[in-house]
Coordinates of C-alpha atoms and ligand atoms in Angstrom, one line a residue:
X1 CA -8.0 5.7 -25.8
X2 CA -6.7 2.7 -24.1
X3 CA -7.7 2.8 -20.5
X4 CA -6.8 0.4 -17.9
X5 CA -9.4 -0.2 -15.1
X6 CA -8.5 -1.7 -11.6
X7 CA -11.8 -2.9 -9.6
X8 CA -10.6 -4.1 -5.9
X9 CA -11.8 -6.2 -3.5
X10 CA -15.3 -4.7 -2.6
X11 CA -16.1 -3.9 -5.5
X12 CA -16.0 -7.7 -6.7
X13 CA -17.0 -9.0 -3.5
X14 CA -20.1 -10.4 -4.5
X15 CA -21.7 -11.2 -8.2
X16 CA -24.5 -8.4 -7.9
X17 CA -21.1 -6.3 -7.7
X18 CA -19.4 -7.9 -10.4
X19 CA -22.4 -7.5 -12.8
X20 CA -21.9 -3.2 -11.6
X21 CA -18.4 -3.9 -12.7
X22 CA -18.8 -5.6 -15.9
X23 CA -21.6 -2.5 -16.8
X24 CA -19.2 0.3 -16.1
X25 CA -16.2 -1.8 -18.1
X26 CA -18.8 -1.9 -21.0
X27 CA -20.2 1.4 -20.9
X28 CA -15.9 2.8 -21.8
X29 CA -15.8 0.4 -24.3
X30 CA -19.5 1.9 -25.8
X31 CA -17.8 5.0 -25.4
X32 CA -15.2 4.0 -28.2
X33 CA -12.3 2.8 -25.6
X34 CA -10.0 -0.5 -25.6
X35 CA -10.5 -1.7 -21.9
X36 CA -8.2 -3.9 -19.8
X37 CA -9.3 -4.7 -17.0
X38 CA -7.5 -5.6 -13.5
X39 CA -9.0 -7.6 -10.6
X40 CA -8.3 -8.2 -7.1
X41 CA -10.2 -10.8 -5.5
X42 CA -13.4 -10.7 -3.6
X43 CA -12.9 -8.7 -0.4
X44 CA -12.0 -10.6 2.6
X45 CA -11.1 -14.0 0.5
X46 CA -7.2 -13.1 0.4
X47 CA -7.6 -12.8 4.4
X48 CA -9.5 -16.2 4.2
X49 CA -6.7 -18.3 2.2
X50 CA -3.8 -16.8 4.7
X51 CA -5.9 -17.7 7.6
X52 CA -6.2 -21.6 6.1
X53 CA -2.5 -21.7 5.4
X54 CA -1.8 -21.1 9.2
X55 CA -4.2 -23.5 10.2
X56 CA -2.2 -26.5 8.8
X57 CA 0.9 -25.2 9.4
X58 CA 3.0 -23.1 11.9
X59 CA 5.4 -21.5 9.3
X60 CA 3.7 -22.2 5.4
X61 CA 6.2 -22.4 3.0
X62 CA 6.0 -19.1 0.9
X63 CA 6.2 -20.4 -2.9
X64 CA 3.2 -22.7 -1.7
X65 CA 1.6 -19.4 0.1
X66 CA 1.7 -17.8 -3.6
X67 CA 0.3 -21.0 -4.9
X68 CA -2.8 -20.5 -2.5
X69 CA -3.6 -16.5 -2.3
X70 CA -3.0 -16.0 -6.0
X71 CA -6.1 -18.6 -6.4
X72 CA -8.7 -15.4 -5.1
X73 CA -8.1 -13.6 -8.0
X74 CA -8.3 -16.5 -10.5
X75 CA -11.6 -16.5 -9.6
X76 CA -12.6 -13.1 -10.2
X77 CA -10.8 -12.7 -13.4
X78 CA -13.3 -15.8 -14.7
X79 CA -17.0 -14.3 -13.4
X80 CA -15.9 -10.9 -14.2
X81 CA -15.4 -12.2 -17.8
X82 CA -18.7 -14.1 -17.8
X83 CA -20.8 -11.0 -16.1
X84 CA -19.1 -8.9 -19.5
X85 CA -20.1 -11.7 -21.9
X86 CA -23.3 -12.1 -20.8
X87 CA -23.7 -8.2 -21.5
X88 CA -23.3 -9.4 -25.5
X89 CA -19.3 -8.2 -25.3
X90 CA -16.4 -10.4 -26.2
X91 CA -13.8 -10.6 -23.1
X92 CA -11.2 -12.8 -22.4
X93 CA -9.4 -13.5 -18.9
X94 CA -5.7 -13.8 -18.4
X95 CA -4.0 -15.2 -15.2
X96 CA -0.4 -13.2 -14.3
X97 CA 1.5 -16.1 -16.7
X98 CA -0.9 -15.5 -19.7
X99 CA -0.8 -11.6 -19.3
X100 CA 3.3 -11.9 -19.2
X101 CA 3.7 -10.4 -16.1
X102 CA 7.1 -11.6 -15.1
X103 CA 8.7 -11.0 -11.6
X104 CA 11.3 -11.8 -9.2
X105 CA 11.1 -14.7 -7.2
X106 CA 11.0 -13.1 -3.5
X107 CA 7.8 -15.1 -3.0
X108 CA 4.8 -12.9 -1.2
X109 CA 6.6 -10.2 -2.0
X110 CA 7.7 -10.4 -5.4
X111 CA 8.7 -7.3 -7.6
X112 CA 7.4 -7.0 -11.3
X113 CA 10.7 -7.1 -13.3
X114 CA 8.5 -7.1 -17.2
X115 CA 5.5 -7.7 -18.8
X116 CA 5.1 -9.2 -22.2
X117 CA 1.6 -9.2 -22.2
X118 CA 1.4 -10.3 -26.2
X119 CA -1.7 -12.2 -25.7
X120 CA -3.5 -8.7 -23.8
X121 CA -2.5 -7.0 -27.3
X122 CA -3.4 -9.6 -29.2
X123 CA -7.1 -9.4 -27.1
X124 CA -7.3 -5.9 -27.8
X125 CA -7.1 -6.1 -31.5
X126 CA -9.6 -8.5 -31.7
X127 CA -11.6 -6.2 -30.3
X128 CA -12.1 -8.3 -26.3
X129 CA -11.7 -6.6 -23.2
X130 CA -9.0 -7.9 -21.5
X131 CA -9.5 -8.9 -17.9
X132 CA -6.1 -9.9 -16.1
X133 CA -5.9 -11.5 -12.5
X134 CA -4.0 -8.7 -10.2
X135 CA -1.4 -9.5 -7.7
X136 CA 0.1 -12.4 -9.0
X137 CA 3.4 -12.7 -11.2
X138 CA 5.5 -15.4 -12.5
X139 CA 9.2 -16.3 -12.4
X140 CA 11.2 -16.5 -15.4
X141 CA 13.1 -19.1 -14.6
X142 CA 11.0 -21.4 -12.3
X143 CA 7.7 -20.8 -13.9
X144 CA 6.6 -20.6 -10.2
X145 CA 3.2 -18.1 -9.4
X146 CA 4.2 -15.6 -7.5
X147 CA 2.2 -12.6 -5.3
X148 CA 3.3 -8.6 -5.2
X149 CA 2.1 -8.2 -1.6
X150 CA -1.4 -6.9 0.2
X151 CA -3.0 -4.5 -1.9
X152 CA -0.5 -5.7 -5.0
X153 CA -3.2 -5.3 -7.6
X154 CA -2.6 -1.5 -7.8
X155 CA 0.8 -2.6 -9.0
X156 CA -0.4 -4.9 -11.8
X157 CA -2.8 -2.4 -12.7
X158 CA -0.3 0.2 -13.1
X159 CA 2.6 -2.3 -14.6
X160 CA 0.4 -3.0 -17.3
X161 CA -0.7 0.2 -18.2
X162 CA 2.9 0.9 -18.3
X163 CA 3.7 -2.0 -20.5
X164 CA 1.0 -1.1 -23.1
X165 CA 1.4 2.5 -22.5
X166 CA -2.2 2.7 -21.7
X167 CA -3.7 6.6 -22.0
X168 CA -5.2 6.2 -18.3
X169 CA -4.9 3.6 -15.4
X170 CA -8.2 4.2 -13.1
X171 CA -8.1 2.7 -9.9
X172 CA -11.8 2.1 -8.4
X173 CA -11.9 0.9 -5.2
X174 CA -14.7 1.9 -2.1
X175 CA -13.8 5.8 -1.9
X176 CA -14.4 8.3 -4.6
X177 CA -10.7 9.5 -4.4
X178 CA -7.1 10.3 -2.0
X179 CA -8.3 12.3 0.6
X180 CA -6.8 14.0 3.3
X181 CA -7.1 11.5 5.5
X182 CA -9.1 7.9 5.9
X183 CA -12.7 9.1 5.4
X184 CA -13.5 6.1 7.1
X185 CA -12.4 7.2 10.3
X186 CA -12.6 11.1 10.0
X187 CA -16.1 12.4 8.3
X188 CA -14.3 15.8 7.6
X189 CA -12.0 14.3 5.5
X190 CA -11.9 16.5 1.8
X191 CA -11.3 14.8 -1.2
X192 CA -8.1 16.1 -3.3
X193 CA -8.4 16.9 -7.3
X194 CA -5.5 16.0 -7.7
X195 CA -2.1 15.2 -5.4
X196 CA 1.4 14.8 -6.4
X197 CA 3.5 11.4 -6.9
X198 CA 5.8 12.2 -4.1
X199 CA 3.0 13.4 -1.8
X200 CA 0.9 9.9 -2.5
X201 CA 3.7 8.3 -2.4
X202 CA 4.6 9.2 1.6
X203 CA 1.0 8.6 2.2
X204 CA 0.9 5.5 1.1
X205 CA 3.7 3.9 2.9
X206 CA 2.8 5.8 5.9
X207 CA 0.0 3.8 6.1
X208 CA -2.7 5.8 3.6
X209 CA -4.2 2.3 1.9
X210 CA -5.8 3.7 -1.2
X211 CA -3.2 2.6 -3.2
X212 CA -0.3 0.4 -3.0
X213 CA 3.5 2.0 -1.6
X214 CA 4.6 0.4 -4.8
X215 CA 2.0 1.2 -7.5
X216 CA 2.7 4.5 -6.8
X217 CA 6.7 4.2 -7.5
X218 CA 6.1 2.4 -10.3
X219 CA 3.6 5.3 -11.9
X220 CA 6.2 7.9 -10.9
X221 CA 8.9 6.2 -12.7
X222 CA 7.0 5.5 -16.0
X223 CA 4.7 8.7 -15.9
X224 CA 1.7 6.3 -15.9
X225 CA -1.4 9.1 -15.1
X226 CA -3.2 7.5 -12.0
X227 CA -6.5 8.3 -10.9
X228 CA -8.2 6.8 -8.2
X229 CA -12.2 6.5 -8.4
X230 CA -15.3 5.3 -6.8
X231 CA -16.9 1.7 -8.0
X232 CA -20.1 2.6 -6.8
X233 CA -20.7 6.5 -8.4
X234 CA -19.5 8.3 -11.0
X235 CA -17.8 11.3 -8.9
X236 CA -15.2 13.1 -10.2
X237 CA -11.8 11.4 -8.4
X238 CA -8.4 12.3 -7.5
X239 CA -5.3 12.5 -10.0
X240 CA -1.8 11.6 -8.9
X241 CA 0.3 13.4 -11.3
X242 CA 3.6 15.3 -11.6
X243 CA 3.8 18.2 -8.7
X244 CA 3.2 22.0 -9.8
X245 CA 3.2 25.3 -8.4
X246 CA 0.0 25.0 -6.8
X247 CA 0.7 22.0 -4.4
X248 CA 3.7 23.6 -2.5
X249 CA 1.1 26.4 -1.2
X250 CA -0.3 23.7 1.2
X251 CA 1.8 23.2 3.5
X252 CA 0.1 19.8 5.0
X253 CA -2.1 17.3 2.3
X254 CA -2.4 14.6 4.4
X255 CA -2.8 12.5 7.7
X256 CA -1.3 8.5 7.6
X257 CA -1.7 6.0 10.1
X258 CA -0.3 2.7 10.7
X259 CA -1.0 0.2 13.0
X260 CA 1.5 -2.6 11.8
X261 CA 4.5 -1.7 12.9
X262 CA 5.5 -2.7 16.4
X263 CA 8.6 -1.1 18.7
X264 CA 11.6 -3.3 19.6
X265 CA 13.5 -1.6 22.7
X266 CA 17.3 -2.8 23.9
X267 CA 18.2 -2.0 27.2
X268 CA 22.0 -1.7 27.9
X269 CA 23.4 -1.7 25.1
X270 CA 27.3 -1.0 25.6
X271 CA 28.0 2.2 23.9
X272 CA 30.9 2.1 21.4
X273 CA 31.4 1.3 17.7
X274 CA 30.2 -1.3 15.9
X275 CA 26.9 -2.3 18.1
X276 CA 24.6 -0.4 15.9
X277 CA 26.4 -2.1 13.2
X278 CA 25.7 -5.6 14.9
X279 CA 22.5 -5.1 15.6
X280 CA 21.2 -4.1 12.4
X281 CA 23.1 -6.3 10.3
X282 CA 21.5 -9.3 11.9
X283 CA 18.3 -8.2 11.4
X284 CA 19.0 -7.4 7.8
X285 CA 20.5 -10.7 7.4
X286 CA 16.9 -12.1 8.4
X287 CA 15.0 -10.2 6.1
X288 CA 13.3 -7.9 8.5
X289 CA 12.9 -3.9 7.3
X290 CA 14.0 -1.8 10.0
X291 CA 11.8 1.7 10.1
X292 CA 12.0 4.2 12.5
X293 CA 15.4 4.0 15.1
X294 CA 16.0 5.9 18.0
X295 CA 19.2 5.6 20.5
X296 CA 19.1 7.3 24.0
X297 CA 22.2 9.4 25.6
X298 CA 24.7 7.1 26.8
X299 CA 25.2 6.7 30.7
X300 CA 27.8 4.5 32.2
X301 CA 28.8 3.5 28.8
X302 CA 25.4 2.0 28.4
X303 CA 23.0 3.3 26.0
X304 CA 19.1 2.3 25.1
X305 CA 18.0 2.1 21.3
X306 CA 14.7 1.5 19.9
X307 CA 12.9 0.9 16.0
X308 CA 10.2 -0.2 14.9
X309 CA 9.4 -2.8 12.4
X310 CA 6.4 -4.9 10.6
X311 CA 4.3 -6.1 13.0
X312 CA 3.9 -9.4 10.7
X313 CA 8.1 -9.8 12.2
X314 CA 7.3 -9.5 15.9
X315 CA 7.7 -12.8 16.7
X316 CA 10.5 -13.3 14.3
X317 CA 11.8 -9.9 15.4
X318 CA 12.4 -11.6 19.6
X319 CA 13.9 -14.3 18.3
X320 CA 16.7 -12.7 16.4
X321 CA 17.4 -9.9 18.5
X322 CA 17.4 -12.7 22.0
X323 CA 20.5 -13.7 20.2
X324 CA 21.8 -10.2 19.3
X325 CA 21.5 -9.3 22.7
X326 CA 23.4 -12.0 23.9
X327 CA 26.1 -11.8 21.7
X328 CA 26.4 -7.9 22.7
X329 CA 26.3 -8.3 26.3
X330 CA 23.1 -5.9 26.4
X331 CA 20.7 -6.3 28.9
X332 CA 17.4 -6.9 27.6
X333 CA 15.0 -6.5 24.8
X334 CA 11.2 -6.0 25.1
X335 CA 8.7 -5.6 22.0
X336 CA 5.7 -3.1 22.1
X337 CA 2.6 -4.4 20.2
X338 CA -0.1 -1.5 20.9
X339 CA 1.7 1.2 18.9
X340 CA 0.7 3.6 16.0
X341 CA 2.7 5.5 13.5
X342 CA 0.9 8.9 12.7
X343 CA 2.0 10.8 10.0
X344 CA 1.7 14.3 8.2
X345 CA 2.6 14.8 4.3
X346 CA 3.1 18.1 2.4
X347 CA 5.2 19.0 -0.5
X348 CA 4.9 22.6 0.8
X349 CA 7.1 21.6 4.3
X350 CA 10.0 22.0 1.9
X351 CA 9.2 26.0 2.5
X352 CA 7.3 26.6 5.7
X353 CA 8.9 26.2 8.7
X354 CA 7.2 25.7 12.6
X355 CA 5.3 22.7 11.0
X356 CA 6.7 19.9 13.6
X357 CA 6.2 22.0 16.6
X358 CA 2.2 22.9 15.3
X359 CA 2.2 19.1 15.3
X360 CA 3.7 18.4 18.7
X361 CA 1.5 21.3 20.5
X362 CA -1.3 19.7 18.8
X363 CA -0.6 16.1 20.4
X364 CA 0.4 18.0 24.2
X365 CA -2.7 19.4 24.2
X366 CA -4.4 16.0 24.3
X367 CA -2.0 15.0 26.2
X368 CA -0.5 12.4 24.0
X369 CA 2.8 11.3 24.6
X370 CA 5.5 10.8 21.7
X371 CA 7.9 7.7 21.5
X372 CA 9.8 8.2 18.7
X373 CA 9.6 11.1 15.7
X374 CA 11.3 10.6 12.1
X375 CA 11.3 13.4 9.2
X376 CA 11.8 14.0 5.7
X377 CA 11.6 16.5 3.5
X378 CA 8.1 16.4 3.0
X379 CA 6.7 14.3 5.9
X380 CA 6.9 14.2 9.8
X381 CA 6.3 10.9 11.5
X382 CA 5.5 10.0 15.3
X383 CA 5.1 7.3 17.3
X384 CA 2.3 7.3 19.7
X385 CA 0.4 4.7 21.7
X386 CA -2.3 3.0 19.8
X387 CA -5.0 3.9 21.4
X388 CA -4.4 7.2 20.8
X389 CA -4.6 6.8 17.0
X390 CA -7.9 8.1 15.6
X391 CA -7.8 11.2 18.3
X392 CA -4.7 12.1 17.0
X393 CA -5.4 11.7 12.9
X394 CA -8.5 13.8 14.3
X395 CA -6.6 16.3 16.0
X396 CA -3.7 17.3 13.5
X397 CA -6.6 17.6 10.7
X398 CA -8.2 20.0 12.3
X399 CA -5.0 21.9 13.7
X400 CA -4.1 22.2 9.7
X401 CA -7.5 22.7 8.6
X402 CA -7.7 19.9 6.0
X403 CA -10.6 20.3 5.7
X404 CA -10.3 23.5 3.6
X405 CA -9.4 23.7 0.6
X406 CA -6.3 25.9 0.0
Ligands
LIG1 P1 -9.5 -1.9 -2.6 O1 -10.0 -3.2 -2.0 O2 -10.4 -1.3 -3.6 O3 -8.1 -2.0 -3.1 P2 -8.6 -0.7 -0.2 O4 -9.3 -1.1 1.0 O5 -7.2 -1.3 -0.4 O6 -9.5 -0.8 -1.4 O7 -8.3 0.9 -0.1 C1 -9.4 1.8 0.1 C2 -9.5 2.2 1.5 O8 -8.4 3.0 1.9 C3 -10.7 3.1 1.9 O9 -11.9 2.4 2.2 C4 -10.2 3.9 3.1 O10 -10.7 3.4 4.3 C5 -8.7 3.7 3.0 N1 -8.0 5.0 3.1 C6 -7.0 5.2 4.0 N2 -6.5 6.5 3.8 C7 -7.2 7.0 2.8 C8 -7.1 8.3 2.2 N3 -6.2 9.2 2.5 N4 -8.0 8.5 1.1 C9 -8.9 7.6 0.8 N5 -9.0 6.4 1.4 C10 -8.1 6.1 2.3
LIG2 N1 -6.2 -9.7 -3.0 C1 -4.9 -9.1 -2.7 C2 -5.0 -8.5 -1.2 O1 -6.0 -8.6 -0.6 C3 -4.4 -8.0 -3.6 C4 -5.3 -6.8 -3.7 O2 -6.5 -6.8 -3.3 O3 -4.8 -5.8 -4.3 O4 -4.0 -8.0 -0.7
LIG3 MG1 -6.2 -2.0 -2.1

């Protein structure tokens, strides 16, 4: 089989650690596999670089930002290859350019667009494990290094087990699996076998940070079999796989949290056609994603609206709208920092009705108030204040018994 492995941050984040990792990458390859291998940096060193780029400057230019963060995983990728020599196995490491990974040139958040990776084949027949620095890309026409975002190295991982149509791509991170919630914060979180793309999906962008929103698109597009694994044991983890039968019996899989996202309000916003369309334009125009929206009942021909977006846009976020708001004749705008998004996933919701008024009995009882609510198909999301957050994560376990096992 070939088998791609993805180590993250902690479990590189010191060399004791990367010996661990360079045992368990030799022990598949004693067990007759061709390994590639994908790295994030150590933990906390991507954090470090961003925090020195904002030191010497107010707004860092983000092609120089790529040239910076991506240097946390060069080093990895080089003591990672050592630790496996030094076992008495050949291995070779590849930055992004010499794996092939080739992206798009939205710098910080660049999207993987191919990867060549000749030289990763050409590694594997010699019979070297592979090991190829995560989160970082390159341009095709600039020959600029490029990043994939926080927690991109689940996307190289599962871009290049993709490309070289890889039999497995096994994430190991700190956790021995999904589970239904952060088991960080909530001890009776259970551990899934397996969960479906769609389901991890929703989970992840709502905030779930075991694996990266866009790992998990790419896996569902190319079928890439995904499991995610502990570093430190050898526990049985979680597959994310194509849905069946069994997963629409449980109604509820998961709790999501998110802490980044912060809530613009407008106040008097005149109420007719084409303010919406102003509003939202501009901010599109300056690169901010728009989340959640809510607009109140119009009085007087005034209305009040409110979304939410990336808390890493708050500042940029005032700016823009201080000239929206002007140019609309709206009253005022005021942004929200100590907000949470809390979130509940579940294929089955598709059949089960009731499921958003368990929730919002569930947050009355503890007297939690509710901003703003958004759902899907499969997903219902509320905004609550953030101090609030693990209570409520808590409480909607419980009130859908996650903790049991369907
Ligand atoms: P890595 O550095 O290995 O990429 P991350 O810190 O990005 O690891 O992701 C692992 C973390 O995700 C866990 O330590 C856990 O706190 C968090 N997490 C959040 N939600 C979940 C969940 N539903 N299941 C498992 N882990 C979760
Ligand atoms: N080192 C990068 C980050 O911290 C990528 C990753 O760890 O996946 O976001
Ligand atoms: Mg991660």
């Amino acid at each position: 089989m070939l088998i791609v492995q993805k180590y993250g941050g902690t479990s590189v984040g010191n060399p004791e650690r990367i010996r661990n990792v360079a045992k368990r990458v030799c022990r598949a390859k004693d067990e007759g596999h061709d390994v590639v291998v994908v790295v994030s940096a150590m933990s906390g060193e991507t954090d470090k670089l961003i925090n020195l780029a904002n030191q010497v400057s107010e707004n860092p230019d983000p092609r120089e930002m790529d040239m910076l963060v991506s240097t946390g995983e060069r080093v990895t990728i080089a003591l990672l290859a050592m630790a496996i020599q030094s076992l008495g196995y050949k291995a070779q490491s590849f930055t992004g350019r010499q794996a092939g990974i080739i992206s798009d040139n939205v710098h910080t958040k660049a999207r993987i667009e191919k990867i060549t990776g000749d030289r990763l084949r050409h590694a594997i027949k010699e019979g070297k494990i592979a090991v190829v620095a995560g989160f970082q890309g390159i341009t095709e026409t600039s020959d600029d290094v490029t990043t994939l975002g926080r927690g991109g190295s689940d996307l190289s991982a599962v871009a290049v087990a993709a490309a070289l149509k890889a039999d497995l791509c096994d994430i190991y991170t700190d956790v021995d699996g999904v589970y239904t919630t952060d088991p960080n914060m909530v001890p009776q979180a259970r551990k899934l076998d397996k969960i479906s793309y769609d389901e991890m999906l929703e989970l992840a962008s709502l905030g779930a940070k075991v694996l990266q929103t866009r790992s998990v698109e790419f896996a569902k597009k190319y079928n890439v079999p995904v499991r995610v694994l502990s570093s430190f044991n050898d526990n049985p983890g979680t597959l994310v796989t194509k849905e069946d039968s069994d997963m629409e019996k449980v109604v509820v899989s998961g709790v999501a949290y998110d802490k980044n996202q912060v809530k613009v309000t407008v106040q008097g916003v005149p109420d007719k056609p084409g303010v919406a369309a102003k509003i939202f334009n501009t901010i599109s125009d300056n690169n901010v994603v728009v989340d959640m929206i809510i607009q109140n009942i119009g009085e007087g021909g005034l209305t009040d609206m409110s979304f939410t977006v990336p808390r890493t846009d708050a500042k940029k976020i005032q700016e823009v709208m201080k000239k929206v708001v002007a140019e609309i004749g709206a009253k005022n705008v005021t942004v929200k920092e100590d907000i949470a998004k809390i979130s509940i996933v579940g294929v089955g919701m598709r059949s089960h009705s009731g499921v958003a008024a368990k929730m919002f009995t569930a947050m009355a009882k503890e007297g939690i108030n509710i901003m703003m609510i958004s759902t899907s198909e499969i997903k219902i999301s509320c905004v609550i204040d953030a101090k609030y957050t693990e209570l409520a994560v808590r409480v909607l376990h419980e009130t859908f018994e996650m903790d049991k096992a369907a």
